[in-house]
Coordinates of C-alpha atoms and ligand atoms in Angstrom, one line a residue:
X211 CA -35.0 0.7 -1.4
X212 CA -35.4 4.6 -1.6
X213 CA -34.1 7.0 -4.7
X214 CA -33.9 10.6 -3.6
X215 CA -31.4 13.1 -4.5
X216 CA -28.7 15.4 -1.9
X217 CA -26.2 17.6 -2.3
X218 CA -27.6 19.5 -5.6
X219 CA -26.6 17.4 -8.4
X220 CA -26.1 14.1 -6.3
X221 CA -29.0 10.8 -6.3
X222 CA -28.7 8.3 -3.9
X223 CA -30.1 4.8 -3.0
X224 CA -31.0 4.1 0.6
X225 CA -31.2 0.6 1.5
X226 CA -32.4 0.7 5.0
X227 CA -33.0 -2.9 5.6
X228 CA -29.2 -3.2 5.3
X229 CA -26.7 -3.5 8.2
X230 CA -25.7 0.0 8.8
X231 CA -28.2 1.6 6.5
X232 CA -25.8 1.6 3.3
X233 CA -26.3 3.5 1.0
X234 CA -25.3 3.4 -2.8
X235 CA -24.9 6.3 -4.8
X236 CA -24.5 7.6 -8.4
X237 CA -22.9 10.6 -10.1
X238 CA -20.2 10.4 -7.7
X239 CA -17.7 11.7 -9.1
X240 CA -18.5 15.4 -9.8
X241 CA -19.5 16.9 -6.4
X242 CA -16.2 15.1 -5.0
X243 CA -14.0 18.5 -5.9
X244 CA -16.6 20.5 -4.8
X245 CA -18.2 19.5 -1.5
X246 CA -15.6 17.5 0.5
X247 CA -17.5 17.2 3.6
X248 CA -20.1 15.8 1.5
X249 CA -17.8 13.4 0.3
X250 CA -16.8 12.7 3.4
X251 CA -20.0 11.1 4.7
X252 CA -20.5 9.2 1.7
X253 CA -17.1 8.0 2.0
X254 CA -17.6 6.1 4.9
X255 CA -21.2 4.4 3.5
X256 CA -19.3 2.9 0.6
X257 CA -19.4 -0.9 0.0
X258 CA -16.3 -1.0 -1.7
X259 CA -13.1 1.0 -1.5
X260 CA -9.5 1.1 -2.6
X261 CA -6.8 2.3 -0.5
X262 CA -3.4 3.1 -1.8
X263 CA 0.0 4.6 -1.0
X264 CA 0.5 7.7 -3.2
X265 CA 3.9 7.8 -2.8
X266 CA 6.9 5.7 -2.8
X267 CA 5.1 3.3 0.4
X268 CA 5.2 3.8 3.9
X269 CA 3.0 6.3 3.9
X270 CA 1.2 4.6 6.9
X271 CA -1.6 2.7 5.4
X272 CA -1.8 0.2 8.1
X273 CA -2.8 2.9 10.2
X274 CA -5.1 3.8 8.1
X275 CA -6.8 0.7 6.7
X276 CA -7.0 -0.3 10.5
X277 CA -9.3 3.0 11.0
X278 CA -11.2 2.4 8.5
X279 CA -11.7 -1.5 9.2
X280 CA -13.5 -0.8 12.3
X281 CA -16.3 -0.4 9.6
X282 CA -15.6 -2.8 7.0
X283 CA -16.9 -6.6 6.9
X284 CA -13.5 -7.6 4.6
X285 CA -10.0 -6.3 4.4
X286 CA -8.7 -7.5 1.1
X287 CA -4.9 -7.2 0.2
X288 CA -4.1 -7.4 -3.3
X289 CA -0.3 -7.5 -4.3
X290 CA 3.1 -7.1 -3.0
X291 CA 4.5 -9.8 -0.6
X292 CA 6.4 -9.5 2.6
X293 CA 8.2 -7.1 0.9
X294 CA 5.5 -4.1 2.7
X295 CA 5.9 -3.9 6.3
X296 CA 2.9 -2.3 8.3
X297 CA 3.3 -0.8 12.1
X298 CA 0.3 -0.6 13.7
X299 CA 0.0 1.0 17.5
X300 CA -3.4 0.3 19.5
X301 CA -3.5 1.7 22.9
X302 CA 0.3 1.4 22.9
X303 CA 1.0 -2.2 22.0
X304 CA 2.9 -2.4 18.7
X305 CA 1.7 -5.0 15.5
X306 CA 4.4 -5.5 12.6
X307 CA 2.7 -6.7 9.9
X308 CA 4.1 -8.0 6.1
X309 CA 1.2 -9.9 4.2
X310 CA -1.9 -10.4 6.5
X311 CA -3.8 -6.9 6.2
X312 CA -4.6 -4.6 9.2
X313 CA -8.1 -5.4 9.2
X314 CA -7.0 -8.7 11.4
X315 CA -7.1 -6.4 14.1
X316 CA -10.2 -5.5 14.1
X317 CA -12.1 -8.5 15.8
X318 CA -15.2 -8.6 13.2
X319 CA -13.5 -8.4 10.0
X320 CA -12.5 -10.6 7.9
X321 CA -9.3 -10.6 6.0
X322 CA -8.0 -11.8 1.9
X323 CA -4.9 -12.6 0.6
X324 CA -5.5 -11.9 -3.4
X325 CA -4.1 -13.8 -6.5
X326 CA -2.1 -11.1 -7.2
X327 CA 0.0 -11.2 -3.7
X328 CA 3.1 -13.8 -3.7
X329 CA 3.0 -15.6 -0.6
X330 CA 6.2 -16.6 1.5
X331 CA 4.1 -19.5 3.5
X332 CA 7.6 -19.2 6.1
X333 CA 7.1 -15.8 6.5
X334 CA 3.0 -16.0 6.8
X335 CA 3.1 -18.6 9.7
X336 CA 5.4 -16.6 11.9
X337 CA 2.6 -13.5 11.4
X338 CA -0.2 -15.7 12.4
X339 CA 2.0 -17.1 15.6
X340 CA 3.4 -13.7 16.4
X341 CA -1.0 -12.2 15.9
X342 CA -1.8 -15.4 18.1
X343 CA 0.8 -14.6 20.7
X344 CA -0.6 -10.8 20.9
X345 CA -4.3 -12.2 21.7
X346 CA -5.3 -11.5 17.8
X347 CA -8.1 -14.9 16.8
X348 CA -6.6 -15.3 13.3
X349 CA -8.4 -19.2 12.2
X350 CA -11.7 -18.3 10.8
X351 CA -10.9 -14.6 9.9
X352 CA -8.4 -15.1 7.0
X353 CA -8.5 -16.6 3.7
X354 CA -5.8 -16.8 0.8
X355 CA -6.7 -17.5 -2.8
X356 CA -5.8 -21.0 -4.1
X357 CA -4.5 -18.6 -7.0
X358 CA -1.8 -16.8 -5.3
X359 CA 2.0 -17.2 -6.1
X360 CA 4.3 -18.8 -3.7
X361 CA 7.5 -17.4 -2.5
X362 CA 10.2 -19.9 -2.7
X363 CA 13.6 -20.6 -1.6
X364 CA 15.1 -19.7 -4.9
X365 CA 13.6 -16.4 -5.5
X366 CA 14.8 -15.2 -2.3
X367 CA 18.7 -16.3 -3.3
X368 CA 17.9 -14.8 -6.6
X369 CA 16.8 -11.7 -5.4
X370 CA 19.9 -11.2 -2.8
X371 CA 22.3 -12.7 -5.2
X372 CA 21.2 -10.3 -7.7
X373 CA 21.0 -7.7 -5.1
X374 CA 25.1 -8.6 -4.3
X375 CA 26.5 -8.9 -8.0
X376 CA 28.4 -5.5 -8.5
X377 CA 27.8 -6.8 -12.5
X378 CA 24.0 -5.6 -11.8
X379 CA 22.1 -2.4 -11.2
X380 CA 21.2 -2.5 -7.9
X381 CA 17.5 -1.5 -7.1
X382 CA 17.6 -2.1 -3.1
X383 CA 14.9 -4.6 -2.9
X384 CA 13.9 -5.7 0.6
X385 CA 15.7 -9.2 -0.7
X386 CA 12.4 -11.3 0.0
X387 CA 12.3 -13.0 -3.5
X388 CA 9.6 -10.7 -4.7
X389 CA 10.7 -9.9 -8.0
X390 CA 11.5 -13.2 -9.2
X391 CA 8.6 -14.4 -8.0
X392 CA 6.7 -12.0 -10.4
X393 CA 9.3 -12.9 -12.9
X394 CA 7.9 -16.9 -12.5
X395 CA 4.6 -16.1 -12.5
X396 CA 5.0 -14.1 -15.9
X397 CA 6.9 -16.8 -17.2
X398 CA 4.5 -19.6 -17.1
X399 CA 6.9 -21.4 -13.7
X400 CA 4.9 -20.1 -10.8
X401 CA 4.0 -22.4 -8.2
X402 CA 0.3 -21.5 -6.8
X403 CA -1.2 -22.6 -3.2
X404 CA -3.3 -24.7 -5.4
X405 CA -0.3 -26.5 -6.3
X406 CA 1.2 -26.4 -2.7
X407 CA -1.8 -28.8 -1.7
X408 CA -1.3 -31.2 -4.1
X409 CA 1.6 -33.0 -3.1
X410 CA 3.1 -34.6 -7.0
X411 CA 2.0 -31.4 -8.7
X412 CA 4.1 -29.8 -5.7
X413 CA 7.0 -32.5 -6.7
X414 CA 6.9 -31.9 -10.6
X415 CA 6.9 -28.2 -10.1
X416 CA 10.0 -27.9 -7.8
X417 CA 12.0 -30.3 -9.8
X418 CA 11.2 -28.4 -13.0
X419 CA 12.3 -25.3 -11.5
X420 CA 15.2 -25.9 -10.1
X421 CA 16.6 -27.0 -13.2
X422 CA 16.7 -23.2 -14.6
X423 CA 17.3 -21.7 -11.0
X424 CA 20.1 -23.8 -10.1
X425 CA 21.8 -23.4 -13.7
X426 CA 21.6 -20.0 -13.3
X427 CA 22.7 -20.0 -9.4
X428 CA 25.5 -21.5 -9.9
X429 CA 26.5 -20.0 -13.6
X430 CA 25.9 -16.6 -13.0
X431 CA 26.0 -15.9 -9.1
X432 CA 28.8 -18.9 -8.0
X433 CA 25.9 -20.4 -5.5
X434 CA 25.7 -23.7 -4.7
X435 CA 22.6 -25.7 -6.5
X436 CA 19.3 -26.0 -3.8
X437 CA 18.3 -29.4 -2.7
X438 CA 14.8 -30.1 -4.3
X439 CA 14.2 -32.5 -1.3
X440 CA 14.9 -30.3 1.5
X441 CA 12.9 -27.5 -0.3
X442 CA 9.3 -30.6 -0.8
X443 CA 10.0 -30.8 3.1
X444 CA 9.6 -27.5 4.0
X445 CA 6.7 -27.0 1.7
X446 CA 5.1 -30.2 2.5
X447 CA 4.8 -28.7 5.8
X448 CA 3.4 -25.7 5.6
X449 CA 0.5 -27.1 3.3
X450 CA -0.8 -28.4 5.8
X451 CA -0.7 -25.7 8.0
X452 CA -1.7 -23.2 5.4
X453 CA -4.7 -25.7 4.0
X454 CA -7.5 -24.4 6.2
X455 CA -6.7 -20.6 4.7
X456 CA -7.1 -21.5 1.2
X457 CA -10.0 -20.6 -0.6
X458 CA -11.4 -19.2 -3.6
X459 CA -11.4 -15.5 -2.9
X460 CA -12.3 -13.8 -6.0
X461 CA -15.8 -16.0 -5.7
X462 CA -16.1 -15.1 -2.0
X463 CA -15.6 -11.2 -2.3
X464 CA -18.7 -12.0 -5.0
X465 CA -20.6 -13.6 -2.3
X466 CA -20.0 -10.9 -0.4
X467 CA -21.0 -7.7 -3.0
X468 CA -23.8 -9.2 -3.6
X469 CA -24.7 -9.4 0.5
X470 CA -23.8 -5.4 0.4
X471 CA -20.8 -6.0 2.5
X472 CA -18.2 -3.2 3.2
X473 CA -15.0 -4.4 1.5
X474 CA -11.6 -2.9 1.7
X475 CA -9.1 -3.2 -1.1
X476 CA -5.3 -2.6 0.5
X477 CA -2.8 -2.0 -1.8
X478 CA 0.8 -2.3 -0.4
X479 CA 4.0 -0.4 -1.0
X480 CA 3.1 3.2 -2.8
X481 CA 2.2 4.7 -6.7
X482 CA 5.9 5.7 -7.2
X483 CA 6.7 1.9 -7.1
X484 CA 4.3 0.1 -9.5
X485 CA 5.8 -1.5 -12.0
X486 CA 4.1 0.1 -15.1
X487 CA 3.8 4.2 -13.3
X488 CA 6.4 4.2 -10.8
X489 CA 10.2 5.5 -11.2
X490 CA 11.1 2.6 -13.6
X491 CA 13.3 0.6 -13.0
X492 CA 13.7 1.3 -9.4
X493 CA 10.2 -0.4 -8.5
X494 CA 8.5 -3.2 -7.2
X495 CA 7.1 -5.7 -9.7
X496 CA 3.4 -5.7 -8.9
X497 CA 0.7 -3.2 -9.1
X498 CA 0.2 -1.0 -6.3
X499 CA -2.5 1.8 -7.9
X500 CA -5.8 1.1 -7.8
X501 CA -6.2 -1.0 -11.1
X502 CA -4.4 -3.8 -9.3
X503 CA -7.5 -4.2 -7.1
X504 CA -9.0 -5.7 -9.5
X505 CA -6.6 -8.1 -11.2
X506 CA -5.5 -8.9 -7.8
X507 CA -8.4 -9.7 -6.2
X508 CA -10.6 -10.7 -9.4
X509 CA -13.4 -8.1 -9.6
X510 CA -14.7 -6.2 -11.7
X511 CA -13.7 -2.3 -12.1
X512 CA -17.6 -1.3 -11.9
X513 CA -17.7 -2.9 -8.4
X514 CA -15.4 0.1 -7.0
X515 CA -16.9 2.5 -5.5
X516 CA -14.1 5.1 -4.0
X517 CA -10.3 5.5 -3.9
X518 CA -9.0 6.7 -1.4
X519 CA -5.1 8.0 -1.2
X520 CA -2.6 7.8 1.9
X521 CA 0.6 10.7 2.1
X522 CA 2.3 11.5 4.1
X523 CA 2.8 14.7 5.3
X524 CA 6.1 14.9 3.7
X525 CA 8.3 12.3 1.2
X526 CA 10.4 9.1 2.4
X527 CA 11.5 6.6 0.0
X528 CA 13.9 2.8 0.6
X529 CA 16.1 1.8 -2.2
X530 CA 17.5 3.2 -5.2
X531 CA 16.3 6.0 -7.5
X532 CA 15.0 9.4 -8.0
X533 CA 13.9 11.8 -5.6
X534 CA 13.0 14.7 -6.4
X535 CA 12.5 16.7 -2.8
X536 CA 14.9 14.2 -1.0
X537 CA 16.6 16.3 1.6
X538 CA 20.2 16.0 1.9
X539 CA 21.4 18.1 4.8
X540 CA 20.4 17.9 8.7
X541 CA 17.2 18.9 8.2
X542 CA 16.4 15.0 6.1
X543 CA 18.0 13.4 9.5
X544 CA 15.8 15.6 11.7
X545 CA 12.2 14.2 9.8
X546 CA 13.9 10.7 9.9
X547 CA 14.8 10.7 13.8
X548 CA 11.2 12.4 14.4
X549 CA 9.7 10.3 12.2
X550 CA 10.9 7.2 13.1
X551 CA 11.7 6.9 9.2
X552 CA 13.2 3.5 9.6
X553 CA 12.2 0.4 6.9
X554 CA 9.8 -1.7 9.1
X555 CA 10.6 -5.2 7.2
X556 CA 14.4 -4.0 6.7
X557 CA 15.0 -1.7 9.3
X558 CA 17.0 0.4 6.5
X559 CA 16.7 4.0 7.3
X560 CA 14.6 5.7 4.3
X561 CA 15.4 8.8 2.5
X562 CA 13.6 11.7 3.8
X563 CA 12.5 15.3 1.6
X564 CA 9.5 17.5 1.4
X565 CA 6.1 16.7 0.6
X566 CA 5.9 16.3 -3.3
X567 CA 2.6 17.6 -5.1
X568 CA 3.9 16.7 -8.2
X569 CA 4.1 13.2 -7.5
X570 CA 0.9 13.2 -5.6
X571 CA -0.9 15.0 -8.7
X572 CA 0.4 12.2 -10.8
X573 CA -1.0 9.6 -8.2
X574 CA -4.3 10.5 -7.8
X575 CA -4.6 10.6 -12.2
X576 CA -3.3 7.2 -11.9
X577 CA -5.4 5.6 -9.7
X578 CA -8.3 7.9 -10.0
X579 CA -8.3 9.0 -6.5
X580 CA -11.0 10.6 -4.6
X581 CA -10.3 11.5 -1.3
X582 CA -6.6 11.7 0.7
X583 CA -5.9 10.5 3.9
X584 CA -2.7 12.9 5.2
X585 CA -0.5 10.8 8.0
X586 CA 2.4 11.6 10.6
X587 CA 1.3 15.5 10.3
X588 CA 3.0 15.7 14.0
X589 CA 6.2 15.1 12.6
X590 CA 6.4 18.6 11.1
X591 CA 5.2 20.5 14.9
X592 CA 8.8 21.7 15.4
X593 CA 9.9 22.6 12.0
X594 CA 10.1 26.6 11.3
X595 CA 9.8 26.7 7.9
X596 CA 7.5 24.0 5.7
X597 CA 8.0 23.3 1.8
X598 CA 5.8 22.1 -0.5
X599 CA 6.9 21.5 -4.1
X600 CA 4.4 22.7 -6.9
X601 CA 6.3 21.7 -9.9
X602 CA 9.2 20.4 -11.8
X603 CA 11.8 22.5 -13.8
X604 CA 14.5 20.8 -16.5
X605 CA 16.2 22.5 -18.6
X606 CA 15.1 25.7 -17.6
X607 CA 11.3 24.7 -18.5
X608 CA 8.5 23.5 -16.1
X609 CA 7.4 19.9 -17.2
X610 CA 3.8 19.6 -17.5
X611 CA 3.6 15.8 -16.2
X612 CA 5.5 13.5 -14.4
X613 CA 8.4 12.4 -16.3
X614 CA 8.9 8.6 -17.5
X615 CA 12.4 9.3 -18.2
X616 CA 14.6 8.5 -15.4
X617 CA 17.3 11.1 -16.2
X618 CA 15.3 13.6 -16.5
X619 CA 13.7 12.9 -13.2
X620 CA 17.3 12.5 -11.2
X621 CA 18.0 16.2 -12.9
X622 CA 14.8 17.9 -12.3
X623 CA 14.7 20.7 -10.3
X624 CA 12.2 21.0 -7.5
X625 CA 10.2 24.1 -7.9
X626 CA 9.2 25.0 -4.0
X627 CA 6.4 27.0 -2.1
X628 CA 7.1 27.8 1.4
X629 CA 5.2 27.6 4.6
X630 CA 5.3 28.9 8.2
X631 CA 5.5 26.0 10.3
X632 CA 3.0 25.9 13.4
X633 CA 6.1 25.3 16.3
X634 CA 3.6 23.6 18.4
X635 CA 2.6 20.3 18.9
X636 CA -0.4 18.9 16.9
X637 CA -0.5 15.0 18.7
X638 CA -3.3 15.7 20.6
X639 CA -6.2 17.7 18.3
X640 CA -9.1 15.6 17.2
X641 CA -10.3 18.1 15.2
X642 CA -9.4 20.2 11.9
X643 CA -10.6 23.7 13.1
X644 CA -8.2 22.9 16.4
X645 CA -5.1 22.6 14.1
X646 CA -2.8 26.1 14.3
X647 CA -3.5 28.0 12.1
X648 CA -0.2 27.4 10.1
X649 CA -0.8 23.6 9.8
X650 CA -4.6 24.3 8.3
X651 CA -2.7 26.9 5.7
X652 CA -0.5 24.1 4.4
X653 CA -3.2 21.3 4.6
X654 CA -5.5 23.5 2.6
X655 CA -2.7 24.1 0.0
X656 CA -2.3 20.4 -0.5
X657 CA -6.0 20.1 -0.9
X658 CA -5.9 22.9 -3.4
X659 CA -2.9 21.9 -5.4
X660 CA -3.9 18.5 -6.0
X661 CA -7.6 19.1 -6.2
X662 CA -8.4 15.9 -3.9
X663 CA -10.3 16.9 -0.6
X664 CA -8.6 15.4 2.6
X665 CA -10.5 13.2 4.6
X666 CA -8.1 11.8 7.2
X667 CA -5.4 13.4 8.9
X668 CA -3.2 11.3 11.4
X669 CA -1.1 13.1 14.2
X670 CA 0.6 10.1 15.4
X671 CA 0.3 6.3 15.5
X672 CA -2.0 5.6 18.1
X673 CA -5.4 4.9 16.1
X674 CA -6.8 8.2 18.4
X675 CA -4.6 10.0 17.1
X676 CA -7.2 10.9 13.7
X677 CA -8.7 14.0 12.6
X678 CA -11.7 12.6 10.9
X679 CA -13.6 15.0 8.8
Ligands
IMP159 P1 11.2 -5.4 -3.8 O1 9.7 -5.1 -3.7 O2 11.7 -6.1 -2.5 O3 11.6 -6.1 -5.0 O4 12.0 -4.0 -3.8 C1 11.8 -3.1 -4.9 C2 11.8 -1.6 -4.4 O5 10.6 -1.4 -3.7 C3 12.9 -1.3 -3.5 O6 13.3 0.1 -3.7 C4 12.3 -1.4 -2.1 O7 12.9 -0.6 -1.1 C5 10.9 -0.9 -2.4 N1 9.9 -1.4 -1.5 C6 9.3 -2.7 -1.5 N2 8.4 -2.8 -0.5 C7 8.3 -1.6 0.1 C8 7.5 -1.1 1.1 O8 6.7 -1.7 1.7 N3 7.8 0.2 1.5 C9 8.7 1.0 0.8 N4 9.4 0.6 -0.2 C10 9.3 -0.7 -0.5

């Protein structure tokens, strides 16, 4: 190993001896405001890296994380369910993907399934038939922890019953049981893929859990009760298809930081939706920003090297609840039709508005971010006029962060910069000094507003569609 010191106030350890020369470095932090294409460089060298959505999901992170993969040993995904929904486009054949990360399509990387995800196992082996169908070798290259929830019959008819009652505030979940799921695993009822291989712990479980669900099924929601029987079938049988994926994951992603392996950490769904920081209570229940990493993947914060941020180029957001910059007139259906801004598990069509500093200001605080990576630039080519809002006003008075109050969120005012849009199209430049003019101008005020250098910028989905910088 070699010390020696770049980039002024920088020091760095080579390991040359290592695949791809990695290279570990200290004092990170400081120089990452101030010399992004430093950053850049180092960015790709580090071992272990988060990647979240900064916004309220979709901001294309399966894009993304599938870039990035080409480089990385292990994808690890670390919450959410089959709640996110991932479109990935390679040479123009399309990949839909809910729990198994992008990385699978990379054919040298391996891929995790955290603790901290809840696993639908009916929902998992239709992805690894519909990835076997496309040609993509999935036996071998994924592992789930023997710690991760399940996803059961119940929580699903929870979810949508809840979903239904006009008693209840509706959230618009994606109706796949994820909450309730959290909500088990909180409460001490959670069934684990542990437990899913043991066939009387598997029993005992069900039977103790249908008690309360089918009380409350049928008390509060008019359901009729779920057969426990029918339900140790199903699960009895996807056991054993699920056994040769289990693992303990938080001791192999060990194995492999201490073998200076290149790990990915993907977060699902966006900032905006975790359940502590996002617009409360129109969330997700898990932890999207980059502490979740660690409690879903069980490792240690110190082990993190980088986090890296996806926007998009503009705002969309599924479900209920505030939005600020949301768009209400012909100009929201215009970036939804050009964006294809349709949900990719639900198909709902999400809410469309203008790119949000604010919220992306609050992101990277939250999750300590150090680099972005901008997607679906391309959808703005046509658009005259570009804004770009640099701050909230209530009441008359600009709020200095972002507010925890719902109410005053719904009635905040978006305070909005305007840009000349570029009119031309951006789908085929590979490079940043190629961009019009125009699009460099707002890319550069994004930079400069949320002080976060951007590494990435996507023009479209094919994965050569990338301005790497
Ligand atoms: P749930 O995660 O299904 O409980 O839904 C809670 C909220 O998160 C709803 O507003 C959903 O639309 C939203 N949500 C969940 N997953 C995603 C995602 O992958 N992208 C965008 N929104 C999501």
């Amino acid at each position: 190993m070699t010390e020696f010191f770049i980039f002024c106030n920088l020091k760095v350890f080579w390991y040359p001896d290592l695949p791809n020369g990695r290279i570990k470095l200290l004092n990170f932090y400081p120089i990452s405001s101030r010399n992004p294409d430093a950053l850049i460089f180092l960015l790709l060298n580090m071992p272990v890296q988060i990647i979240v959505g900064a916004q309220w999901g979709d901001e294309g992170k399966g894009k993304i994380v599938d870039l990035l993969s080409a480089k990385a040993d292990i994808v690890a995904r670390y919450q959410g369910g089959a709640n996110a929904g991932h479109t990935v486009v390679i040479g123009g054949e399309k990949f839909v993907l809910h729990l198994i990360p992008s990385g699978i399509l990379q054919p040298n990387t391996m891929c995790v399934i955290g603790n901290g995800v809840v696993i639908d196992p009916a929902a998992l082996l239709h992805e690894i038939e519909m990835l076997k169908k496309q040609g993509i070798q999935v036996e071998g290259r994924l592992l789930l922890s023997q710690r991760a929830h399940l996803v059961m019959p119940y929580h699903q008819l929870l979810d949508q019953s809840k979903e239904a009652d006009e008693m209840q505030k509706k959230i618009g979940t994606t109706g796949r049981g994820i909450g309730p799921a959290y909500v088990d695993k909180a409460h001490r009822l959670g069934i684990r893929l542990i437990d899913l291989l043991d066939a009387e712990t598997l029993r005992e479980k069900i039977g103790l859990n249908l008690q309360e669900k089918n009380a409350i099924l049928s008390a509060v929601y008019g359901k009729t009760p779920l057969e426990a029987e029918a339900i140790l079938q199903d699960y009895r049988q996807f056991a054993a298809q699920i056994k040769p994926y289990v693992a303990d994951t938080s001791h192999y992603l060990h194995q492999a930081m201490a073998e200076n392996k290149t790990i990915i950490c993907e977060g699902a769904q966006g900032s905006l939706l975790d359940v502590d920081f996002g617009t409360y209570p129109y969330v997700t229940s898990s932890t999207p920003t980059s502490g979740g990493a660690c409690t879903g993947l069980g490792i240690g914060p110190k082990k993190i090297d980088t986090v890296m941020g996806v926007i998009k180029a503009y705002t969309t957001r599924v479900g209920m609840g505030p939005f600020p910059t949301e768009i209400h007139d012909e100009l929201g259906e215009q970036l939804r039709a050009l964006g294809y801004e349709y949900g990719a598990t639900t198909g709902r069509p999400r809410r469309c508005g203008w790119f949000d500093a604010v919220v992306a200001n609050y992101a990277a605080q939250i999750n300590g971010i150090d680099s972005w990576a901008l997607t679906k630039l391309d959808v703005l080519d046509t658009f005259a006029e570009i804004k770009l809002c640099v701050a909230y006003r209530y009441r008359g008075k600009e709020l200095k962060s972002f507010p925890a109050e719902i109410h005053v969120l719904e009635n905040c005012e978006p305070v909005y910069e305007t840009f000349s849009g570029w009119q031309q199209s951006t789908a085929n430049v590979r490079t940043f000094e190629e961009l019009p003019a125009a699009a460099q101008k707002y890319l550069n005020a994004v930079q400069q507003i949320t002080r976060v250098p951007i590494q990435i910028v996507s023009v479209g989905s094919d994965r050569e569609q990338t301005i790497l910088r």
